[in-house]
PDB file of C-alpha atoms in Angstrom:
ATOM      1  CA  MET O   1    -168.524 -26.472 155.128  1.00 51.00           C
ATOM      2  CA  ARG O   2    -171.077 -26.401 157.917  1.00 51.00           C
ATOM      3  CA  ARG O   3    -171.835 -22.809 157.012  1.00 51.00           C
ATOM      4  CA  TRP O   4    -172.751 -23.759 153.428  1.00 47.00           C
ATOM      5  CA  SER O   5    -174.925 -26.630 154.674  1.00 56.00           C
ATOM      6  CA  ALA O   6    -176.826 -24.275 156.955  1.00 55.00           C
ATOM      7  CA  LEU O   7    -177.342 -21.834 154.096  1.00 53.00           C
ATOM      8  CA  GLY O   8    -178.636 -24.661 151.869  1.00 57.00           C
ATOM      9  CA  LEU O   9    -181.114 -25.808 154.505  1.00 55.00           C
ATOM     10  CA  ALA O  10    -182.328 -22.252 154.964  1.00 57.00           C
ATOM     11  CA  ALA O  11    -182.841 -21.851 151.207  1.00 58.00           C
ATOM     12  CA  VAL O  12    -184.829 -25.101 150.989  1.00 54.00           C
ATOM     13  CA  ALA O  13    -186.969 -24.072 153.945  1.00 59.00           C
ATOM     14  CA  GLY O  14    -187.658 -20.693 152.344  1.00 59.00           C
ATOM     15  CA  LEU O  15    -188.615 -22.343 149.040  1.00 62.00           C
ATOM     16  CA  LEU O  16    -191.007 -24.711 150.812  1.00 60.00           C
ATOM     17  CA  GLY O  17    -192.574 -21.755 152.593  1.00 61.00           C
ATOM     18  CA  ILE O  18    -193.162 -19.935 149.307  1.00 63.00           C
ATOM     19  CA  VAL O  19    -194.765 -23.047 147.766  1.00 55.00           C
ATOM     20  CA  ALA O  20    -197.045 -23.437 150.795  1.00 61.00           C
ATOM     21  CA  VAL O  21    -198.165 -19.804 150.523  1.00 56.00           C
ATOM     22  CA  VAL O  22    -198.909 -20.157 146.787  1.00 55.00           C
ATOM     23  CA  ILE O  23    -200.938 -23.330 147.372  1.00 61.00           C
ATOM     24  CA  ALA O  24    -202.883 -21.707 150.196  1.00 58.00           C
ATOM     25  CA  GLU O  25    -203.707 -18.677 148.032  1.00 59.00           C
ATOM     26  CA  GLY O  26    -204.860 -20.961 145.185  1.00 56.00           C
ATOM     27  CA  GLU O  27    -207.155 -22.856 147.500  1.00 53.00           C
ATOM     28  CA  SER O  28    -208.583 -19.633 148.895  1.00 50.00           C
ATOM     29  CA  ARG O  29    -209.393 -18.425 145.348  1.00 54.00           C
ATOM     30  CA  GLN O  30    -211.436 -21.499 144.467  1.00 55.00           C
ATOM     31  CA  ALA O  31    -215.154 -20.862 144.056  1.00 53.00           C
ATOM     32  CA  PRO O  32    -217.142 -21.883 147.095  1.00 58.00           C
ATOM     33  CA  PRO O  33    -219.391 -24.893 146.600  1.00 58.00           C
ATOM     34  CA  ALA O  34    -222.964 -24.198 145.526  1.00 56.00           C
ATOM     35  CA  PRO O  35    -225.356 -24.031 148.456  1.00 59.00           C
ATOM     36  CA  PRO O  36    -227.703 -26.986 148.742  1.00 59.00           C
ATOM     37  CA  ALA O  37    -231.207 -26.539 147.377  1.00 56.00           C
ATOM     38  CA  PRO O  38    -233.753 -25.633 150.037  1.00 62.00           C
ATOM     39  CA  ALA O  39    -236.226 -28.407 150.756  1.00 65.00           C
ATOM     40  CA  PRO O  40    -239.515 -27.373 149.081  1.00 71.00           C
ATOM     41  CA  PHE O  41    -241.693 -29.880 150.964  1.00 72.00           C
ATOM     42  CA  ARG O  42    -241.976 -31.202 154.490  1.00 78.00           C
ATOM     43  CA  GLU O  43    -241.275 -34.781 153.355  1.00 81.00           C
ATOM     44  CA  VAL O  44    -239.056 -34.940 150.307  1.00 84.00           C
ATOM     45  CA  LEU O  45    -238.410 -37.801 147.912  1.00 87.00           C
ATOM     46  CA  ALA O  46    -235.272 -36.992 145.921  1.00 86.00           C
ATOM     47  CA  GLY O  47    -234.349 -38.205 142.465  1.00 88.00           C
ATOM     48  CA  THR O  48    -232.588 -37.209 139.263  1.00 90.00           C
ATOM     49  CA  GLY O  49    -234.269 -36.631 135.932  1.00 91.00           C
ATOM     50  CA  ILE O  50    -233.403 -36.224 132.261  1.00 91.00           C
ATOM     51  CA  VAL O  51    -235.253 -33.673 130.114  1.00 90.00           C
ATOM     52  CA  GLU O  52    -237.006 -35.266 127.119  1.00 87.00           C
ATOM     53  CA  PRO O  53    -239.665 -34.093 124.631  1.00 86.00           C
ATOM     54  CA  LEU O  54    -243.113 -34.997 125.950  1.00 81.00           C
ATOM     55  CA  GLY O  55    -244.146 -36.105 122.455  1.00 82.00           C
ATOM     56  CA  GLY O  56    -240.859 -37.924 121.840  1.00 82.00           C
ATOM     57  CA  SER O  57    -237.981 -37.167 119.489  1.00 86.00           C
ATOM     58  CA  ILE O  58    -238.597 -37.329 115.731  1.00 90.00           C
ATOM     59  CA  ALA O  59    -235.713 -38.365 113.480  1.00 92.00           C
ATOM     60  CA  ILE O  60    -236.359 -36.487 110.232  1.00 93.00           C
ATOM     61  CA  GLY O  61    -235.560 -38.408 107.051  1.00 92.00           C
ATOM     62  CA  THR O  62    -236.311 -38.202 103.347  1.00 93.00           C
ATOM     63  CA  PRO O  63    -238.424 -40.527 101.161  1.00 92.00           C
ATOM     64  CA  VAL O  64    -236.047 -40.084  98.216  1.00 93.00           C
ATOM     65  CA  ALA O  65    -232.299 -39.619  97.965  1.00 93.00           C
ATOM     66  CA  GLY O  66    -231.008 -36.369  96.540  1.00 94.00           C
ATOM     67  CA  ILE O  67    -228.837 -33.296  96.891  1.00 95.00           C
ATOM     68  CA  VAL O  68    -229.894 -30.782  99.528  1.00 96.00           C
ATOM     69  CA  ALA O  69    -230.843 -27.499  97.859  1.00 96.00           C
ATOM     70  CA  THR O  70    -231.887 -25.402 100.863  1.00 96.00           C
ATOM     71  CA  VAL O  71    -232.172 -25.786 104.643  1.00 96.00           C
ATOM     72  CA  ASN O  72    -235.048 -23.650 105.879  1.00 96.00           C
ATOM     73  CA  VAL O  73    -234.723 -23.944 109.683  1.00 95.00           C
ATOM     74  CA  GLN O  74    -232.080 -23.547 112.365  1.00 94.00           C
ATOM     75  CA  PRO O  75    -231.490 -25.366 115.667  1.00 92.00           C
ATOM     76  CA  GLY O  76    -233.838 -23.988 118.293  1.00 86.00           C
ATOM     77  CA  ASP O  77    -236.535 -22.919 115.825  1.00 90.00           C
ATOM     78  CA  THR O  78    -240.135 -23.691 116.734  1.00 90.00           C
ATOM     79  CA  VAL O  79    -242.070 -25.063 113.757  1.00 93.00           C
ATOM     80  CA  ARG O  80    -245.682 -25.917 113.104  1.00 94.00           C
ATOM     81  CA  ALA O  81    -247.066 -28.905 111.242  1.00 92.00           C
ATOM     82  CA  GLY O  82    -246.500 -28.420 107.517  1.00 93.00           C
ATOM     83  CA  ALA O  83    -243.544 -26.052 107.887  1.00 95.00           C
ATOM     84  CA  LEU O  84    -240.803 -26.569 105.289  1.00 96.00           C
ATOM     85  CA  LEU O  85    -237.661 -28.016 106.890  1.00 96.00           C
ATOM     86  CA  PHE O  86    -235.427 -28.523 103.855  1.00 97.00           C
ATOM     87  CA  ARG O  87    -235.691 -28.994 100.095  1.00 96.00           C
ATOM     88  CA  LEU O  88    -233.928 -31.433  97.791  1.00 96.00           C
ATOM     89  CA  ASP O  89    -232.796 -30.403  94.330  1.00 95.00           C
ATOM     90  CA  ASP O  90    -235.630 -30.965  91.816  1.00 93.00           C
ATOM     91  CA  ALA O  91    -234.132 -29.461  88.653  1.00 92.00           C
ATOM     92  CA  ASP O  92    -234.497 -32.780  86.804  1.00 92.00           C
ATOM     93  CA  LEU O  93    -238.215 -32.889  87.569  1.00 92.00           C
ATOM     94  CA  GLN O  94    -238.832 -29.234  86.800  1.00 92.00           C
ATOM     95  CA  SER O  95    -237.261 -29.721  83.365  1.00 92.00           C
ATOM     96  CA  GLN O  96    -239.859 -32.410  82.596  1.00 93.00           C
ATOM     97  CA  ARG O  97    -242.850 -30.295  83.562  1.00 92.00           C
ATOM     98  CA  PRO O  98    -243.168 -28.166  80.381  1.00 93.00           C
ATOM     99  CA  GLY O  99    -243.291 -31.334  78.276  1.00 94.00           C
ATOM    100  CA  ALA O 100    -245.890 -32.885  80.575  1.00 93.00           C
ATOM    101  CA  VAL O 101    -248.051 -29.743  80.415  1.00 94.00           C
ATOM    102  CA  ALA O 102    -247.780 -29.676  76.609  1.00 95.00           C
ATOM    103  CA  ALA O 103    -248.766 -33.359  76.414  1.00 93.00           C
ATOM    104  CA  LEU O 104    -251.809 -32.635  78.584  1.00 93.00           C
ATOM    105  CA  LYS O 105    -252.927 -29.781  76.330  1.00 94.00           C
ATOM    106  CA  GLU O 106    -252.441 -31.983  73.261  1.00 93.00           C
ATOM    107  CA  SER O 107    -254.587 -34.702  74.825  1.00 93.00           C
ATOM    108  CA  GLN O 108    -257.295 -32.162  75.617  1.00 93.00           C
ATOM    109  CA  ALA O 109    -257.262 -30.960  71.991  1.00 94.00           C
ATOM    110  CA  ARG O 110    -257.452 -34.534  70.646  1.00 92.00           C
ATOM    111  CA  LEU O 111    -260.447 -35.273  72.856  1.00 91.00           C
ATOM    112  CA  ALA O 112    -262.208 -32.077  71.765  1.00 93.00           C
ATOM    113  CA  GLN O 113    -261.595 -32.951  68.099  1.00 90.00           C
ATOM    114  CA  ALA O 114    -262.847 -36.512  68.548  1.00 90.00           C
ATOM    115  CA  ASN O 115    -266.006 -35.253  70.266  1.00 90.00           C
ATOM    116  CA  ASP O 116    -266.675 -32.750  67.468  1.00 87.00           C
ATOM    117  CA  LEU O 117    -266.374 -35.421  64.768  1.00 84.00           C
ATOM    118  CA  TYR O 118    -268.576 -37.808  66.694  1.00 81.00           C
ATOM    119  CA  ARG O 119    -271.247 -35.122  67.169  1.00 85.00           C
ATOM    120  CA  LEU O 120    -271.214 -34.385  63.428  1.00 80.00           C
ATOM    121  CA  ILE O 121    -272.096 -37.999  62.705  1.00 80.00           C
ATOM    122  CA  LEU O 122    -274.809 -38.051  65.327  1.00 77.00           C
ATOM    123  CA  ASN O 123    -276.367 -34.850  63.930  1.00 76.00           C
ATOM    124  CA  VAL O 124    -276.677 -36.072  60.336  1.00 74.00           C
ATOM    125  CA  ALA O 125    -280.291 -35.639  59.232  1.00 69.00           C
ATOM    126  CA  ASP O 126    -280.481 -38.980  57.454  1.00 73.00           C
ATOM    127  CA  PRO O 127    -278.921 -41.773  59.554  1.00 71.00           C
ATOM    128  CA  ARG O 128    -278.642 -43.908  56.413  1.00 70.00           C
ATOM    129  CA  ALA O 129    -276.007 -41.494  55.079  1.00 69.00           C
ATOM    130  CA  VAL O 130    -273.500 -42.706  57.706  1.00 69.00           C
ATOM    131  CA  SER O 131    -272.484 -46.332  58.019  1.00 77.00           C
ATOM    132  CA  GLU O 132    -272.592 -48.110  61.349  1.00 78.00           C
ATOM    133  CA  GLU O 133    -268.870 -48.817  61.021  1.00 78.00           C
ATOM    134  CA  GLU O 134    -268.113 -45.093  60.773  1.00 77.00           C
ATOM    135  CA  THR O 135    -270.189 -44.401  63.873  1.00 78.00           C
ATOM    136  CA  VAL O 136    -268.312 -47.078  65.838  1.00 80.00           C
ATOM    137  CA  LEU O 137    -264.952 -45.713  64.695  1.00 84.00           C
ATOM    138  CA  ARG O 138    -265.831 -42.178  65.798  1.00 84.00           C
ATOM    139  CA  ARG O 139    -267.113 -43.366  69.172  1.00 87.00           C
ATOM    140  CA  THR O 140    -263.956 -45.429  69.671  1.00 89.00           C
ATOM    141  CA  ALA O 141    -261.818 -42.405  68.788  1.00 89.00           C
ATOM    142  CA  VAL O 142    -263.559 -40.439  71.543  1.00 89.00           C
ATOM    143  CA  ASN O 143    -262.837 -43.195  74.075  1.00 92.00           C
ATOM    144  CA  VAL O 144    -259.191 -43.424  73.012  1.00 92.00           C
ATOM    145  CA  ALA O 145    -258.758 -39.645  73.274  1.00 92.00           C
ATOM    146  CA  ALA O 146    -260.387 -39.634  76.724  1.00 93.00           C
ATOM    147  CA  ALA O 147    -258.016 -42.377  77.896  1.00 95.00           C
ATOM    148  CA  GLY O 148    -255.066 -40.402  76.545  1.00 93.00           C
ATOM    149  CA  LEU O 149    -256.211 -37.350  78.487  1.00 93.00           C
ATOM    150  CA  VAL O 150    -256.398 -39.377  81.708  1.00 95.00           C
ATOM    151  CA  THR O 151    -252.883 -40.698  81.080  1.00 94.00           C
ATOM    152  CA  SER O 152    -251.497 -37.203  80.491  1.00 94.00           C
ATOM    153  CA  GLN O 153    -253.170 -35.897  83.640  1.00 95.00           C
ATOM    154  CA  ALA O 154    -251.749 -38.814  85.644  1.00 95.00           C
ATOM    155  CA  ARG O 155    -248.238 -38.139  84.347  1.00 95.00           C
ATOM    156  CA  LEU O 156    -248.432 -34.471  85.337  1.00 94.00           C
ATOM    157  CA  THR O 157    -249.875 -35.364  88.754  1.00 94.00           C
ATOM    158  CA  GLN O 158    -247.102 -37.898  89.326  1.00 94.00           C
ATOM    159  CA  LEU O 159    -244.518 -35.285  88.386  1.00 94.00           C
ATOM    160  CA  ASP O 160    -246.001 -32.779  90.840  1.00 93.00           C
ATOM    161  CA  ASP O 161    -246.080 -35.457  93.544  1.00 94.00           C
ATOM    162  CA  ASP O 162    -242.396 -36.237  92.937  1.00 94.00           C
ATOM    163  CA  VAL O 163    -241.593 -32.535  93.299  1.00 94.00           C
ATOM    164  CA  ALA O 164    -243.600 -32.376  96.540  1.00 94.00           C
ATOM    165  CA  ARG O 165    -241.703 -35.388  97.929  1.00 94.00           C
ATOM    166  CA  ARG O 166    -238.524 -33.348  97.693  1.00 95.00           C
ATOM    167  CA  LEU O 167    -240.025 -30.755 100.031  1.00 95.00           C
ATOM    168  CA  ILE O 168    -239.488 -32.191 103.516  1.00 95.00           C
ATOM    169  CA  ARG O 169    -242.015 -30.736 105.946  1.00 96.00           C
ATOM    170  CA  ALA O 170    -242.687 -31.060 109.678  1.00 94.00           C
ATOM    171  CA  ARG O 171    -245.450 -33.532 110.505  1.00 90.00           C
ATOM    172  CA  ALA O 172    -246.176 -32.035 113.941  1.00 90.00           C
ATOM    173  CA  PHE O 173    -245.607 -28.974 116.092  1.00 91.00           C
ATOM    174  CA  GLY O 174    -242.252 -28.933 117.849  1.00 89.00           C
ATOM    175  CA  SER O 175    -238.740 -27.504 117.968  1.00 89.00           C
ATOM    176  CA  ILE O 176    -235.589 -28.302 116.011  1.00 92.00           C
ATOM    177  CA  LEU O 177    -232.865 -29.913 118.133  1.00 90.00           C
ATOM    178  CA  GLN O 178    -230.186 -30.876 115.599  1.00 92.00           C
ATOM    179  CA  ILE O 179    -229.425 -30.253 111.925  1.00 94.00           C
ATOM    180  CA  ASN O 180    -226.961 -32.647 110.323  1.00 94.00           C
ATOM    181  CA  ILE O 181    -227.233 -31.540 106.678  1.00 94.00           C
ATOM    182  CA  ARG O 182    -226.083 -28.566 104.626  1.00 94.00           C
ATOM    183  CA  PRO O 183    -226.894 -27.306 101.135  1.00 95.00           C
ATOM    184  CA  GLY O 184    -224.951 -29.302  98.575  1.00 94.00           C
ATOM    185  CA  GLU O 185    -224.713 -32.471 100.666  1.00 93.00           C
ATOM    186  CA  ALA O 186    -226.229 -35.765  99.558  1.00 93.00           C
ATOM    187  CA  ALA O 187    -229.226 -36.835 101.630  1.00 92.00           C
ATOM    188  CA  SER O 188    -229.711 -40.602 101.868  1.00 91.00           C
ATOM    189  CA  THR O 189    -232.913 -42.490 102.612  1.00 88.00           C
ATOM    190  CA  SER O 190    -231.050 -44.518 105.261  1.00 86.00           C
ATOM    191  CA  PRO O 191    -228.506 -42.162 106.866  1.00 82.00           C
ATOM    192  CA  ILE O 192    -226.175 -43.183 109.679  1.00 86.00           C
ATOM    193  CA  ARG O 193    -227.647 -40.409 111.819  1.00 87.00           C
ATOM    194  CA  PRO O 194    -230.888 -38.447 111.382  1.00 91.00           C
ATOM    195  CA  LEU O 195    -230.804 -35.607 108.876  1.00 94.00           C
ATOM    196  CA  MET O 196    -232.609 -33.547 111.516  1.00 94.00           C
ATOM    197  CA  LEU O 197    -233.768 -34.222 115.055  1.00 93.00           C
ATOM    198  CA  MET O 198    -236.978 -32.624 116.239  1.00 92.00           C
ATOM    199  CA  ALA O 199    -238.694 -32.482 119.629  1.00 88.00           C
ATOM    200  CA  ALA O 200    -242.416 -33.060 119.172  1.00 86.00           C
ATOM    201  CA  GLY O 201    -245.030 -31.267 121.238  1.00 82.00           C
ATOM    202  CA  GLU O 202    -245.364 -28.015 123.133  1.00 78.00           C
ATOM    203  CA  ARG O 203    -244.057 -29.309 126.468  1.00 79.00           C
ATOM    204  CA  LEU O 204    -240.991 -31.064 127.791  1.00 84.00           C
ATOM    205  CA  MET O 205    -241.003 -33.955 130.188  1.00 87.00           C
ATOM    206  CA  LEU O 206    -238.668 -34.992 132.957  1.00 90.00           C
ATOM    207  CA  ARG O 207    -238.073 -38.725 133.349  1.00 91.00           C
ATOM    208  CA  VAL O 208    -237.143 -39.051 137.013  1.00 92.00           C
ATOM    209  CA  ASP O 209    -235.294 -42.034 138.497  1.00 91.00           C
ATOM    210  CA  ILE O 210    -236.403 -43.024 142.013  1.00 89.00           C
ATOM    211  CA  ASP O 211    -234.326 -45.658 143.804  1.00 88.00           C
ATOM    212  CA  GLU O 212    -236.276 -48.892 144.211  1.00 86.00           C
ATOM    213  CA  PHE O 213    -235.787 -48.721 147.990  1.00 87.00           C
ATOM    214  CA  GLU O 214    -237.578 -45.346 148.014  1.00 85.00           C
ATOM    215  CA  ALA O 215    -240.264 -46.255 145.454  1.00 84.00           C
ATOM    216  CA  GLY O 216    -242.780 -47.128 148.176  1.00 84.00           C
ATOM    217  CA  ARG O 217    -242.836 -43.487 149.311  1.00 85.00           C
ATOM    218  CA  LEU O 218    -243.948 -42.212 145.902  1.00 86.00           C
ATOM    219  CA  VAL O 219    -247.587 -41.095 145.777  1.00 85.00           C
ATOM    220  CA  PRO O 220    -249.310 -40.963 142.336  1.00 88.00           C
ATOM    221  CA  GLY O 221    -250.025 -37.333 141.471  1.00 88.00           C
ATOM    222  CA  ALA O 222    -247.462 -35.965 143.915  1.00 88.00           C
ATOM    223  CA  ARG O 223    -246.204 -32.440 143.389  1.00 89.00           C
ATOM    224  CA  GLY O 224    -242.615 -31.907 142.328  1.00 89.00           C
ATOM    225  CA  VAL O 225    -240.000 -29.273 141.547  1.00 89.00           C
ATOM    226  CA  ALA O 226    -236.792 -29.546 139.534  1.00 89.00           C
ATOM    227  CA  SER O 227    -233.500 -27.664 139.782  1.00 85.00           C
ATOM    228  CA  PRO O 228    -230.875 -27.565 137.003  1.00 85.00           C
ATOM    229  CA  ARG O 229    -227.434 -28.822 137.980  1.00 82.00           C
ATOM    230  CA  GLY O 230    -225.405 -25.933 139.398  1.00 78.00           C
ATOM    231  CA  ARG O 231    -228.482 -23.773 140.105  1.00 80.00           C
ATOM    232  CA  PRO O 232    -230.077 -25.332 143.180  1.00 77.00           C
ATOM    233  CA  THR O 233    -232.004 -22.187 144.099  1.00 77.00           C
ATOM    234  CA  LEU O 234    -233.887 -22.200 140.775  1.00 81.00           C
ATOM    235  CA  GLN O 235    -236.918 -24.457 141.170  1.00 83.00           C
ATOM    236  CA  LEU O 236    -239.188 -25.280 138.222  1.00 85.00           C
ATOM    237  CA  PRO O 237    -242.730 -26.422 139.059  1.00 88.00           C
ATOM    238  CA  LEU O 238    -243.596 -29.811 137.565  1.00 90.00           C
ATOM    239  CA  THR O 239    -246.891 -31.365 136.473  1.00 89.00           C
ATOM    240  CA  PHE O 240    -247.385 -35.055 137.202  1.00 91.00           C
ATOM    241  CA  VAL O 241    -247.930 -37.195 134.074  1.00 91.00           C
ATOM    242  CA  ARG O 242    -247.562 -40.866 134.955  1.00 90.00           C
ATOM    243  CA  ILE O 243    -245.576 -43.548 136.725  1.00 88.00           C
ATOM    244  CA  GLU O 244    -243.883 -46.161 134.564  1.00 87.00           C
ATOM    245  CA  PRO O 245    -245.212 -49.478 135.945  1.00 86.00           C
ATOM    246  CA  SER O 246    -241.907 -51.344 136.113  1.00 83.00           C
ATOM    247  CA  ILE O 247    -238.571 -51.308 137.908  1.00 82.00           C
ATOM    248  CA  VAL O 248    -235.676 -50.966 135.461  1.00 82.00           C
ATOM    249  CA  ALA O 249    -231.899 -50.856 135.633  1.00 81.00           C
ATOM    250  CA  LYS O 250    -230.569 -47.348 136.084  1.00 73.00           C
ATOM    251  CA  THR O 251    -228.944 -46.051 132.896  1.00 70.00           C
ATOM    252  CA  SER O 252    -228.479 -42.361 133.713  1.00 62.00           C
ATOM    253  CA  LEU O 253    -225.574 -41.843 136.117  1.00 59.00           C
ATOM    254  CA  THR O 254    -224.993 -38.625 138.043  1.00 53.00           C
ATOM    255  CA  GLY O 255    -221.257 -39.064 138.640  1.00 52.00           C
ATOM    256  CA  SER O 256    -221.537 -39.117 142.420  1.00 53.00           C
ATOM    257  CA  ASN O 257    -218.812 -41.037 144.268  1.00 46.00           C
ATOM    258  CA  THR O 258    -221.432 -42.853 146.347  1.00 46.00           C
ATOM    259  CA  GLU O 259    -223.590 -43.867 143.396  1.00 50.00           C
ATOM    260  CA  ARG O 260    -224.056 -47.573 142.711  1.00 52.00           C
ATOM    261  CA  VAL O 261    -223.910 -48.606 139.059  1.00 56.00           C
ATOM    262  CA  ASP O 262    -225.998 -51.740 139.620  1.00 58.00           C
ATOM    263  CA  SER O 263    -229.001 -49.949 141.130  1.00 77.00           C
ATOM    264  CA  ARG O 264    -232.557 -50.325 139.867  1.00 85.00           C
ATOM    265  CA  VAL O 265    -235.062 -47.493 139.740  1.00 89.00           C
ATOM    266  CA  LEU O 266    -238.722 -46.643 139.349  1.00 89.00           C
ATOM    267  CA  GLN O 267    -239.310 -43.981 136.706  1.00 91.00           C
ATOM    268  CA  VAL O 268    -241.909 -41.233 137.126  1.00 92.00           C
ATOM    269  CA  VAL O 269    -242.673 -38.719 134.372  1.00 92.00           C
ATOM    270  CA  TYR O 270    -243.378 -35.019 134.951  1.00 91.00           C
ATOM    271  CA  SER O 271    -243.918 -32.264 132.390  1.00 89.00           C
ATOM    272  CA  PHE O 272    -243.277 -28.526 132.129  1.00 82.00           C
ATOM    273  CA  ALA O 273    -243.503 -25.816 129.461  1.00 73.00           C
ATOM    274  CA  LEU O 274    -241.202 -26.058 126.422  1.00 59.00           C
ATOM    275  CA  GLY O 275    -239.416 -22.732 127.003  1.00 59.00           C
ATOM    276  CA  GLU O 276    -239.385 -22.901 130.801  1.00 54.00           C
ATOM    277  CA  ARG O 277    -236.212 -21.156 132.012  1.00 55.00           C
ATOM    278  CA  MET O 278    -234.151 -22.430 129.072  1.00 64.00           C
ATOM    279  CA  ALA O 279    -234.406 -26.106 129.963  1.00 75.00           C
ATOM    280  CA  LEU O 280    -232.727 -28.169 127.251  1.00 80.00           C
ATOM    281  CA  VAL O 281    -233.383 -31.674 125.989  1.00 84.00           C
ATOM    282  CA  GLY O 282    -230.868 -34.062 127.543  1.00 85.00           C
ATOM    283  CA  GLN O 283    -230.231 -31.801 130.545  1.00 87.00           C
ATOM    284  CA  GLN O 284    -229.972 -33.509 133.922  1.00 90.00           C
ATOM    285  CA  MET O 285    -231.880 -32.042 136.863  1.00 89.00           C
ATOM    286  CA  ASP O 286    -232.244 -32.641 140.578  1.00 89.00           C
ATOM    287  CA  VAL O 287    -235.867 -33.380 141.453  1.00 90.00           C
ATOM    288  CA  HIS O 288    -237.696 -33.074 144.766  1.00 90.00           C
ATOM    289  CA  ILE O 289    -241.081 -34.782 145.081  1.00 90.00           C
ATOM    290  CA  ASP O 290    -243.616 -34.205 147.830  1.00 87.00           C
ATOM    291  CA  ALA O 291    -243.843 -37.544 149.626  1.00 82.00           C
ATOM    292  CA  ALA O 292    -246.554 -36.369 152.033  1.00 76.00           C
ATOM    293  CA  SER O 293    -249.413 -35.290 149.757  1.00 61.00           C
ATOM    294  CA  ALA O 294    -250.668 -35.585 146.204  1.00 49.00           C
ATOM    295  CA  GLU O 295    -252.754 -33.586 143.786  1.00 50.00           C
ATOM    296  CA  PRO O 296    -254.873 -34.944 140.919  1.00 46.00           C
ATOM    297  CA  ALA O 297    -253.070 -35.250 137.610  1.00 45.00           C
ATOM    298  CA  LYS O 298    -254.022 -32.520 135.127  1.00 46.00           C
TER     299      LYS O 298
END
């Protein structure tokens, strides 16, 4: 009996040893932590920032409801002002155009006929051969035909304007962030989420949170660099834009165990080029600001 107990204890000890070895090997295979970012300045003021469009985000909508016919851009595309983003189905309007064009031509012909008849009366050699009533009637016919021509032109112009309203174009230079529509879907004038989301402008900005206890060290115009999370050795040069003149509650959390959720921050805005090292809107970055010197804002 004692022999079997000893064998059991030996088996348990061996099993525990195997488990310990497996755990140790797993820990040794884990990726080493990323090295800390080198301090770029002698006196550093640290903060975290969120990438935003410098010109703001534009929620693309439509002035009229309709069925999406084509989507002419893709996420990530850079577009200029006036570029076609998407088109709504306009078959109902296009079917009305031939009739509107025909009505315009008819109105033009009526006006030409009324003018010819009126000129005939005016060119009669003996004015006594034409009554005053006939002259008034012919002149009135010209005015009526002219008004009809204006009406026909207005109808055709309105039809063309309605067609143009179904062509949704970019109002400014920027890049496409999101596309939430597809051909065949119904586009509403008041959607739950934007049909498209566009970043306006040629540059991105970084809205940096500085703890209120460190705000006194911030110098207007101070230089700064930003590093994407997970790539501390990559440092993007920043251009100072402005300091928001108010202390606000911190809304962007980094996930650090030592971070306070009730902290208040001063926000400073920096900018950098739109395609700089694949920085993306909404990306969080670590920011280092030179607390010892400043340079004039550009």
